[in-house]
Coordinates of C-alpha atoms in Angstrom, one line a residue:
M984 CA 32.6 -0.2 54.2
N985 CA 36.0 1.1 53.1
F986 CA 38.0 -2.0 53.1
T987 CA 40.7 -0.8 50.7
L988 CA 41.9 2.6 52.1
P989 CA 44.0 3.8 53.7
R990 CA 45.1 0.3 54.4
R991 CA 44.1 -2.4 52.0
R992 CA 41.7 -4.9 53.3
F993 CA 42.7 -8.5 53.7
A994 CA 41.3 -11.2 51.4
R995 CA 41.0 -14.9 51.1
A996 CA 41.9 -16.2 47.7
A997 CA 41.3 -19.7 46.4
V998 CA 44.3 -19.5 43.9
A999 CA 46.3 -22.6 44.7
G1000 CA 46.4 -25.5 42.3
L1001 CA 45.8 -23.6 39.1
A1002 CA 48.0 -25.8 37.0
L1003 CA 46.0 -25.4 33.8
T1004 CA 47.2 -24.4 30.3
G1005 CA 46.3 -20.8 29.3
L1006 CA 45.2 -19.6 32.8
L1007 CA 48.3 -17.4 33.1
S1008 CA 49.9 -15.7 30.2
A1009 CA 53.4 -15.7 31.5
C1010 CA 53.8 -17.4 34.9
G1011 CA 57.0 -16.4 36.7
G1012 CA 59.5 -19.2 37.3
S1013 CA 60.9 -20.0 40.7
G1014 CA 64.1 -18.1 40.2
S1015 CA 67.3 -19.8 41.5
G1016 CA 68.2 -16.9 43.7
D1017 CA 71.4 -17.1 45.7
P1018 CA 70.8 -18.7 49.0
G1019 CA 74.5 -18.1 49.7
S1020 CA 76.1 -18.7 53.0
S1021 CA 74.8 -16.2 55.4
G1022 CA 78.0 -16.4 57.6
D1023 CA 80.6 -16.1 54.9
S1024 CA 80.9 -12.3 54.5
G1025 CA 78.8 -10.7 57.2
P1026 CA 75.0 -10.5 57.5
V1027 CA 72.8 -10.6 54.4
T1028 CA 70.8 -7.4 54.2
L1029 CA 67.2 -7.7 52.8
P1030 CA 65.2 -4.7 51.7
Y1031 CA 61.7 -5.0 53.0
W1032 CA 58.7 -2.8 52.1
G1033 CA 55.5 -2.7 54.2
W1034 CA 52.9 -0.3 55.7
A1035 CA 51.5 -2.0 58.8
N1036 CA 51.6 -0.3 62.1
G1037 CA 54.0 -2.1 64.4
Q1038 CA 56.1 -3.5 61.6
E1039 CA 59.1 -1.3 62.6
A1040 CA 59.1 -3.0 66.0
V1041 CA 58.9 -6.4 64.5
V1042 CA 61.8 -5.7 62.2
K1043 CA 63.8 -4.3 65.1
A1044 CA 63.1 -7.5 67.1
F1045 CA 64.1 -9.7 64.1
N1046 CA 67.4 -7.9 63.6
A1047 CA 68.2 -8.1 67.3
S1048 CA 67.7 -11.9 67.3
H1049 CA 69.4 -12.7 64.0
R1050 CA 73.1 -12.4 63.4
N1051 CA 73.4 -13.4 59.8
I1052 CA 70.2 -11.8 58.3
K1053 CA 69.2 -8.1 58.7
L1054 CA 66.0 -6.5 57.4
E1055 CA 66.2 -3.0 56.0
Y1056 CA 62.6 -1.7 56.4
T1057 CA 60.9 1.0 54.3
K1058 CA 57.4 2.1 55.3
V1059 CA 55.1 2.7 52.3
T1060 CA 52.0 4.8 52.7
D1061 CA 49.4 2.2 51.9
Q1062 CA 48.5 -0.8 49.7
L1063 CA 47.8 1.1 46.5
T1064 CA 51.1 3.1 46.9
M1065 CA 52.8 -0.3 47.4
Q1066 CA 51.5 -1.6 44.1
K1067 CA 52.7 1.4 42.1
Q1068 CA 56.1 1.6 43.7
L1069 CA 56.6 -2.2 43.3
T1070 CA 55.7 -2.0 39.7
N1071 CA 58.2 0.9 39.1
A1072 CA 60.9 -0.9 41.1
V1073 CA 60.5 -4.1 39.1
K1074 CA 60.9 -2.2 35.8
A1075 CA 64.0 -0.4 37.2
G1076 CA 65.5 -3.7 38.4
N1077 CA 65.7 -2.7 42.0
A1078 CA 62.8 -4.4 43.7
P1079 CA 63.0 -5.2 47.4
C1080 CA 63.5 -8.8 48.6
L1081 CA 60.3 -8.7 50.7
V1082 CA 57.0 -6.9 50.3
Q1083 CA 53.9 -6.8 52.5
N1084 CA 50.9 -7.5 50.3
T1085 CA 47.5 -9.2 50.1
A1086 CA 46.2 -12.3 48.4
E1087 CA 44.3 -10.7 45.6
Y1088 CA 47.5 -9.5 44.0
V1089 CA 49.4 -12.8 44.0
T1090 CA 48.0 -14.3 40.8
T1091 CA 48.7 -11.0 38.9
L1092 CA 52.3 -10.7 40.3
V1093 CA 53.0 -14.4 39.4
S1094 CA 51.8 -13.9 35.9
Q1095 CA 54.1 -10.9 35.6
G1096 CA 57.1 -12.9 36.8
V1097 CA 57.6 -10.7 39.9
L1098 CA 57.6 -13.4 42.6
A1099 CA 60.0 -16.1 43.6
D1100 CA 58.8 -19.7 44.2
I1101 CA 59.8 -20.3 47.9
T1102 CA 58.0 -23.6 48.3
R1103 CA 61.2 -25.5 49.1
Y1104 CA 62.0 -23.1 51.9
V1105 CA 58.6 -22.8 53.6
G1106 CA 56.5 -25.7 52.4
S1107 CA 57.1 -27.7 55.5
A1108 CA 55.4 -24.9 57.6
K1109 CA 52.0 -25.4 56.0
K1110 CA 50.4 -26.9 59.1
K1111 CA 51.3 -23.8 61.1
F1112 CA 48.7 -21.7 59.2
N1113 CA 45.0 -21.9 58.7
P1114 CA 44.1 -23.5 55.3
G1115 CA 42.6 -20.4 53.8
A1116 CA 45.7 -18.3 54.6
W1117 CA 48.0 -20.8 53.1
A1118 CA 46.0 -21.1 49.9
G1119 CA 46.2 -17.4 49.4
A1120 CA 50.0 -17.6 49.3
G1121 CA 50.1 -20.0 46.3
V1122 CA 49.5 -20.3 42.6
Q1123 CA 49.7 -23.6 40.6
G1124 CA 50.7 -25.5 43.7
K1125 CA 53.8 -23.3 44.3
V1126 CA 54.2 -21.0 47.3
Y1127 CA 55.3 -17.4 46.8
G1128 CA 55.0 -15.9 50.3
V1129 CA 54.2 -16.5 53.9
P1130 CA 50.7 -15.7 55.3
T1131 CA 50.7 -12.9 57.9
S1132 CA 47.1 -12.3 58.8
S1133 CA 43.5 -13.3 58.9
A1134 CA 40.7 -10.7 59.1
P1135 CA 37.4 -11.9 60.7
A1136 CA 34.5 -9.7 59.6
F1137 CA 31.7 -8.3 61.6
T1138 CA 29.6 -5.2 62.3
I1139 CA 30.6 -2.6 64.8
Y1140 CA 27.8 -0.1 65.8
R1141 CA 27.1 2.7 68.2
T1142 CA 25.0 1.2 71.0
D1143 CA 23.9 4.6 72.4
I1144 CA 22.5 5.7 69.0
F1145 CA 20.7 2.4 68.4
R1146 CA 19.3 2.5 71.9
K1147 CA 18.1 6.0 71.6
Y1148 CA 16.0 5.3 68.5
G1149 CA 14.8 1.8 69.6
L1150 CA 16.9 -0.1 67.1
K1151 CA 18.6 -3.5 67.4
A1152 CA 21.8 -4.6 65.7
P1153 CA 20.8 -5.6 62.2
A1154 CA 20.7 -9.3 61.7
T1155 CA 19.9 -9.1 57.9
W1156 CA 20.5 -6.6 55.2
D1157 CA 16.7 -5.8 55.2
D1158 CA 17.2 -4.9 58.9
F1159 CA 20.2 -2.8 58.0
I1160 CA 18.3 -0.8 55.4
A1161 CA 15.3 -0.4 57.7
A1162 CA 17.5 0.9 60.5
G1163 CA 19.2 3.3 58.0
K1164 CA 15.8 4.8 57.2
V1165 CA 15.1 5.5 60.8
L1166 CA 18.5 7.0 61.5
K1167 CA 18.3 9.2 58.4
K1168 CA 15.3 11.0 59.9
H1169 CA 17.7 12.2 62.6
G1170 CA 20.5 13.2 60.4
I1171 CA 22.6 10.0 61.0
R1172 CA 23.8 7.7 58.3
I1173 CA 23.9 3.9 58.7
T1174 CA 27.2 3.4 56.8
N1175 CA 29.9 5.2 54.8
Y1176 CA 30.6 4.4 51.1
A1177 CA 33.8 6.1 49.9
G1178 CA 33.8 6.9 46.2
E1179 CA 37.2 5.4 45.6
D1180 CA 36.4 2.1 47.3
P1181 CA 34.4 -0.5 45.4
S1182 CA 35.3 -3.3 47.9
T1183 CA 31.7 -2.8 49.3
L1184 CA 30.4 -4.3 46.1
E1185 CA 33.1 -7.0 46.0
V1186 CA 32.5 -8.3 49.5
L1187 CA 28.7 -8.3 49.3
A1188 CA 28.9 -10.2 46.1
M1189 CA 31.2 -12.7 47.7
Q1190 CA 28.8 -13.1 50.6
A1191 CA 25.9 -13.6 48.2
G1192 CA 27.8 -16.5 46.5
A1193 CA 29.0 -14.6 43.4
H1194 CA 32.0 -15.8 41.4
W1195 CA 33.5 -13.0 39.3
Y1196 CA 36.3 -15.3 38.2
A1197 CA 36.3 -19.1 38.0
I1198 CA 38.3 -21.8 36.3
D1199 CA 36.6 -23.6 33.4
G1200 CA 38.7 -26.2 31.8
D1201 CA 41.8 -24.5 30.4
A1202 CA 40.4 -21.0 30.6
W1203 CA 39.0 -18.4 33.0
R1204 CA 35.2 -17.9 33.2
V1205 CA 34.1 -14.3 34.0
N1206 CA 30.7 -13.5 35.4
F1207 CA 29.9 -10.2 37.0
Q1208 CA 26.2 -10.6 36.5
D1209 CA 25.4 -13.9 38.3
S1210 CA 22.6 -14.1 40.9
G1211 CA 25.0 -13.3 43.8
S1212 CA 26.3 -10.1 42.2
L1213 CA 22.8 -9.0 41.4
K1214 CA 21.6 -9.7 44.9
A1215 CA 24.5 -7.6 46.3
A1216 CA 23.7 -4.8 43.8
K1217 CA 20.1 -4.6 45.0
V1218 CA 21.1 -4.0 48.6
I1219 CA 23.7 -1.4 47.7
Q1220 CA 21.4 0.4 45.3
E1221 CA 18.7 0.7 47.9
I1222 CA 21.1 2.2 50.4
I1223 CA 22.3 4.7 47.8
D1224 CA 18.9 5.6 46.4
N1225 CA 17.6 6.3 49.9
D1226 CA 20.7 8.4 50.8
L1227 CA 21.4 6.2 53.8
N1228 CA 25.2 6.4 53.5
S1229 CA 27.8 9.0 54.2
S1230 CA 30.3 9.4 51.3
L1231 CA 33.5 10.5 53.0
S1232 CA 36.7 9.6 51.2
F1233 CA 39.3 7.7 53.1
A1234 CA 41.8 10.1 51.6
D1235 CA 40.9 12.2 54.5
Y1236 CA 41.3 9.5 57.1
A1237 CA 41.0 11.8 60.1
A1238 CA 37.6 13.2 58.8
V1239 CA 36.2 9.7 58.5
Q1240 CA 37.2 8.9 62.0
R1241 CA 35.7 12.1 63.4
N1242 CA 32.5 11.3 61.6
Y1243 CA 32.2 8.0 63.4
D1244 CA 33.4 9.5 66.7
N1245 CA 30.9 12.3 66.5
G1246 CA 28.0 9.9 65.8
R1247 CA 27.2 11.1 62.3
T1248 CA 27.6 7.5 61.0
A1249 CA 26.5 4.6 63.2
T1250 CA 27.9 1.4 61.8
R1251 CA 30.8 -0.2 59.9
Q1252 CA 31.3 -3.7 58.5
I1253 CA 34.9 -4.2 59.3
S1254 CA 37.6 -6.4 60.8
T1255 CA 39.9 -6.3 63.7
W1256 CA 42.7 -4.5 61.8
Q1257 CA 40.3 -1.6 60.9
M1258 CA 39.4 -1.1 64.5
A1259 CA 43.0 0.1 65.2
G1260 CA 42.2 3.4 63.5
M1261 CA 39.2 3.9 65.7
V1262 CA 41.2 3.1 68.8
Q1263 CA 43.9 5.5 67.8
N1264 CA 41.6 8.4 66.8
F1265 CA 38.5 8.4 68.9
T1266 CA 38.2 10.8 71.8
K1267 CA 34.4 10.9 72.4
S1268 CA 32.7 7.6 71.8
N1269 CA 35.0 5.1 73.5
G1270 CA 33.0 2.4 75.3
R1271 CA 29.9 3.1 73.2
W1272 CA 30.6 0.6 70.5
A1273 CA 29.6 -3.1 70.2
L1274 CA 30.1 -5.9 67.8
S1275 CA 27.4 -8.0 66.0
P1276 CA 27.6 -10.6 63.2
W1277 CA 27.8 -9.5 59.6
P1278 CA 24.2 -9.0 58.3
A1279 CA 22.9 -12.0 56.4
F1280 CA 20.8 -12.0 53.3
P1281 CA 17.2 -12.7 54.3
G1282 CA 16.5 -16.4 54.6
E1283 CA 20.1 -17.4 54.3
P1284 CA 22.5 -18.6 57.0
A1285 CA 25.3 -16.4 58.3
R1286 CA 28.1 -16.2 55.7
T1287 CA 31.0 -13.9 56.1
P1288 CA 32.6 -12.6 52.9
A1289 CA 36.1 -13.8 52.0
G1290 CA 37.2 -10.3 51.1
T1291 CA 37.7 -9.4 54.8
N1292 CA 38.0 -12.8 56.4
Q1293 CA 40.3 -15.5 57.4
S1294 CA 43.4 -14.8 55.3
G1295 CA 45.1 -12.6 52.7
G1296 CA 47.9 -10.7 54.4
L1297 CA 51.2 -11.9 53.1
T1298 CA 54.9 -11.3 53.1
L1299 CA 56.0 -12.0 49.5
V1300 CA 59.5 -12.8 48.2
T1301 CA 60.5 -11.2 44.9
K1302 CA 62.1 -13.2 42.1
E1303 CA 64.8 -10.4 41.8
C1304 CA 66.0 -11.1 45.4
E1305 CA 69.5 -12.5 45.5
H1306 CA 69.0 -14.2 48.8
Q1307 CA 65.6 -15.9 48.5
E1308 CA 66.3 -18.5 51.2
Q1309 CA 67.1 -15.9 53.8
A1310 CA 64.1 -13.8 52.7
A1311 CA 61.8 -16.8 53.2
E1312 CA 63.3 -17.5 56.6
A1313 CA 62.7 -13.9 57.7
A1314 CA 59.1 -13.9 56.4
L1315 CA 58.4 -17.2 58.2
W1316 CA 59.8 -15.8 61.5
M1317 CA 57.7 -12.6 61.3
S1318 CA 54.5 -14.7 60.9
T1319 CA 55.2 -17.3 63.6
D1320 CA 57.3 -15.7 66.3
T1321 CA 55.1 -15.2 69.4
G1322 CA 56.3 -11.7 70.1
A1323 CA 56.1 -10.5 66.5
V1324 CA 52.6 -11.9 66.1
S1325 CA 51.4 -10.4 69.3
T1326 CA 52.8 -6.9 68.4
L1327 CA 50.8 -6.9 65.1
A1328 CA 47.7 -8.4 66.6
S1329 CA 47.3 -5.6 69.2
P1330 CA 45.3 -2.4 68.1
E1331 CA 47.6 -0.4 70.4
T1332 CA 51.0 -1.6 69.1
G1333 CA 50.0 -2.8 65.6
N1334 CA 47.1 -3.0 63.3
G1335 CA 44.9 -5.3 65.3
V1336 CA 45.3 -8.0 62.7
M1337 CA 44.3 -11.5 63.4
P1338 CA 47.3 -13.8 62.8
A1339 CA 47.1 -16.4 59.9
L1340 CA 48.2 -19.1 62.3
A1341 CA 46.1 -22.3 62.7
D1342 CA 45.3 -21.3 66.2
S1343 CA 44.4 -17.7 65.3
A1344 CA 41.3 -17.7 67.5
S1345 CA 43.6 -17.6 70.5
Y1346 CA 44.6 -14.1 69.5
V1347 CA 41.0 -12.7 69.5
E1348 CA 41.5 -11.1 72.9
K1349 CA 44.7 -9.4 71.9
S1350 CA 43.1 -7.9 68.7
L1351 CA 40.1 -6.2 70.4
S1352 CA 40.2 -3.0 72.5
A1353 CA 38.5 -2.9 75.8
K1354 CA 38.8 0.9 75.7
L1355 CA 36.7 1.0 72.5
L1356 CA 34.1 -1.6 73.4
G1357 CA 33.8 -1.0 77.1
K1358 CA 31.3 -3.4 78.7
N1359 CA 30.7 -4.9 75.2
Y1360 CA 34.3 -6.3 75.1
E1361 CA 33.5 -9.8 76.4
P1362 CA 30.5 -10.4 74.1
G1363 CA 32.6 -9.0 71.2
K1364 CA 35.2 -11.7 71.6
K1365 CA 32.5 -14.3 70.8
V1366 CA 31.3 -12.4 67.7
V1367 CA 34.8 -12.4 66.3
T1368 CA 35.5 -16.0 67.1
N1369 CA 32.2 -17.1 65.5
S1370 CA 33.0 -15.1 62.3
L1371 CA 36.1 -17.2 61.8
N1372 CA 33.7 -20.2 61.2
T1373 CA 31.4 -18.7 58.6
V1374 CA 33.9 -17.6 56.0
T1375 CA 33.3 -17.8 52.3
T1376 CA 35.8 -20.3 50.9
D1377 CA 35.5 -20.4 47.1
W1378 CA 36.3 -16.9 45.9
V1379 CA 39.0 -16.8 43.2
F1380 CA 41.1 -13.7 42.2
G1381 CA 41.8 -13.5 38.5
P1382 CA 45.1 -12.9 36.8
D1383 CA 44.2 -9.3 35.9
W1384 CA 42.8 -8.3 39.3
T1385 CA 44.9 -5.2 39.7
A1386 CA 43.7 -3.7 36.4
M1387 CA 40.2 -4.9 36.9
F1388 CA 39.9 -3.3 40.4
T1389 CA 41.2 0.0 39.0
E1390 CA 38.5 -0.1 36.4
L1391 CA 35.9 -1.0 39.0
Q1392 CA 37.0 2.0 41.1
T1393 CA 36.2 4.3 38.2
G1394 CA 32.8 2.9 37.8
W1395 CA 32.1 2.9 41.5
A1396 CA 32.7 6.6 41.7
K1397 CA 30.0 7.1 39.1
V1398 CA 27.6 4.9 41.1
M1399 CA 28.3 7.0 44.2
N1400 CA 27.5 10.1 42.2
K1401 CA 24.3 8.5 40.9
Q1402 CA 25.5 8.7 37.4
Q1403 CA 24.8 5.0 36.9
K1404 CA 23.3 2.1 38.7
V1405 CA 25.2 -0.8 40.3
T1406 CA 23.8 -3.1 37.6
D1407 CA 25.2 -0.8 34.9
L1408 CA 28.7 -1.1 36.5
L1409 CA 28.4 -4.9 36.7
A1410 CA 27.5 -5.1 33.0
H1411 CA 30.4 -2.9 32.1
M1412 CA 32.8 -4.9 34.1
Q1413 CA 31.7 -8.1 32.4
K1414 CA 32.5 -6.8 29.0
W1415 CA 35.7 -5.0 30.1
T1416 CA 37.2 -7.9 32.0
V1417 CA 36.6 -10.4 29.2
A1418 CA 38.2 -8.0 26.7
D1419 CA 41.1 -7.3 29.1
L1420 CA 42.0 -11.0 29.6
K1421 CA 41.8 -11.6 25.8
S1422 CA 44.2 -8.7 25.2
R1423 CA 46.7 -10.3 27.6
G1424 CA 46.6 -13.6 25.7
I1425 CA 44.8 -15.3 28.6
G1426 CA 42.1 -17.9 27.8
V1427 CA 38.7 -16.6 28.8
K1428 CA 35.0 -17.5 28.6
G1429 CA 32.1 -15.3 29.5

């Protein structure tokens, strides 16, 4: 599914309101910052790191419309590069004021004392955003950033290939696997699993009702082997065992796009922002793609995984920033200004991201490409809108998410190479995560 690379997937995190002793080993304080007087000595310049297509245009528009605050933008390669560079910058004492990021990292960054509490500057804007997006910006009732995007999840598939072999868009994971077996006979794979990207396991576990992290009294409860996780593992393992997936790494992004464009892989479970890469790279298959709902587990209602839906994109303010009030103002403008939001929502000018605003459904039309979908464009709008209403709402990101995900990546590569089963990986992650939290002095059960 490749939600992580080259641009990190968006995620919904139920991390607000965690005011419980022992949940975080070293929560960062609010940081007094230096709101200053933006007109006293010329404009305040705020370093800002991000990776989204279209962000340069948004920064240019901000600088043109603000006399006392200027953004100094640095484009980072991708989400993972951002995490590494931010960590190094914090250690060196030269972190930027603003960083583009996603919700799964907020709890970790707060526990490390990296982020500033900007509640007093942006708290009154809560109603402008959808509830899930707003929740992803906070920990322990404090707000550390401004939501930038939602990411409705759905399937995109090649209509010509499905029609040729008498297939319908898969309504369930059983349908998905059955279609994959038919396509395999003709040298076509149903999906692509990159060896560096375990988000496939994460999002299917979410959809199946798993809870890898949960709050239990004054501690974290860890469970990588609940019924939802095992249900997800079964689907993934069957796809791998039957060789129904391609295994191209997103490190070679162009090769992945050519693979889809040439019809060697026929579906993706993605969001609007991931379609931007297809729009920008396809030369052969435009007009042959259609959208359908995310496959359901048999006998269960439609349920879209939180890992790609509804919220997660954020602009965070660092504790090191000397002008936190101005940084918060800039972040809020980039997420609410009509022009800025429209720029990022378009797959032509931005990443095709769905805004985090309360009325984000009104941007569905802007986020889809008529060029890519052809006659399937109008039906596709309904699929995207409906997916906003089936999101998983109770997923929680733990305080060691960054380290955990890195360990998960290592094990996922072994799964892709058939060196271990998905259930082996889950068992390992259970033991590893409990031990990791304990080593950080964080209360844990599991």
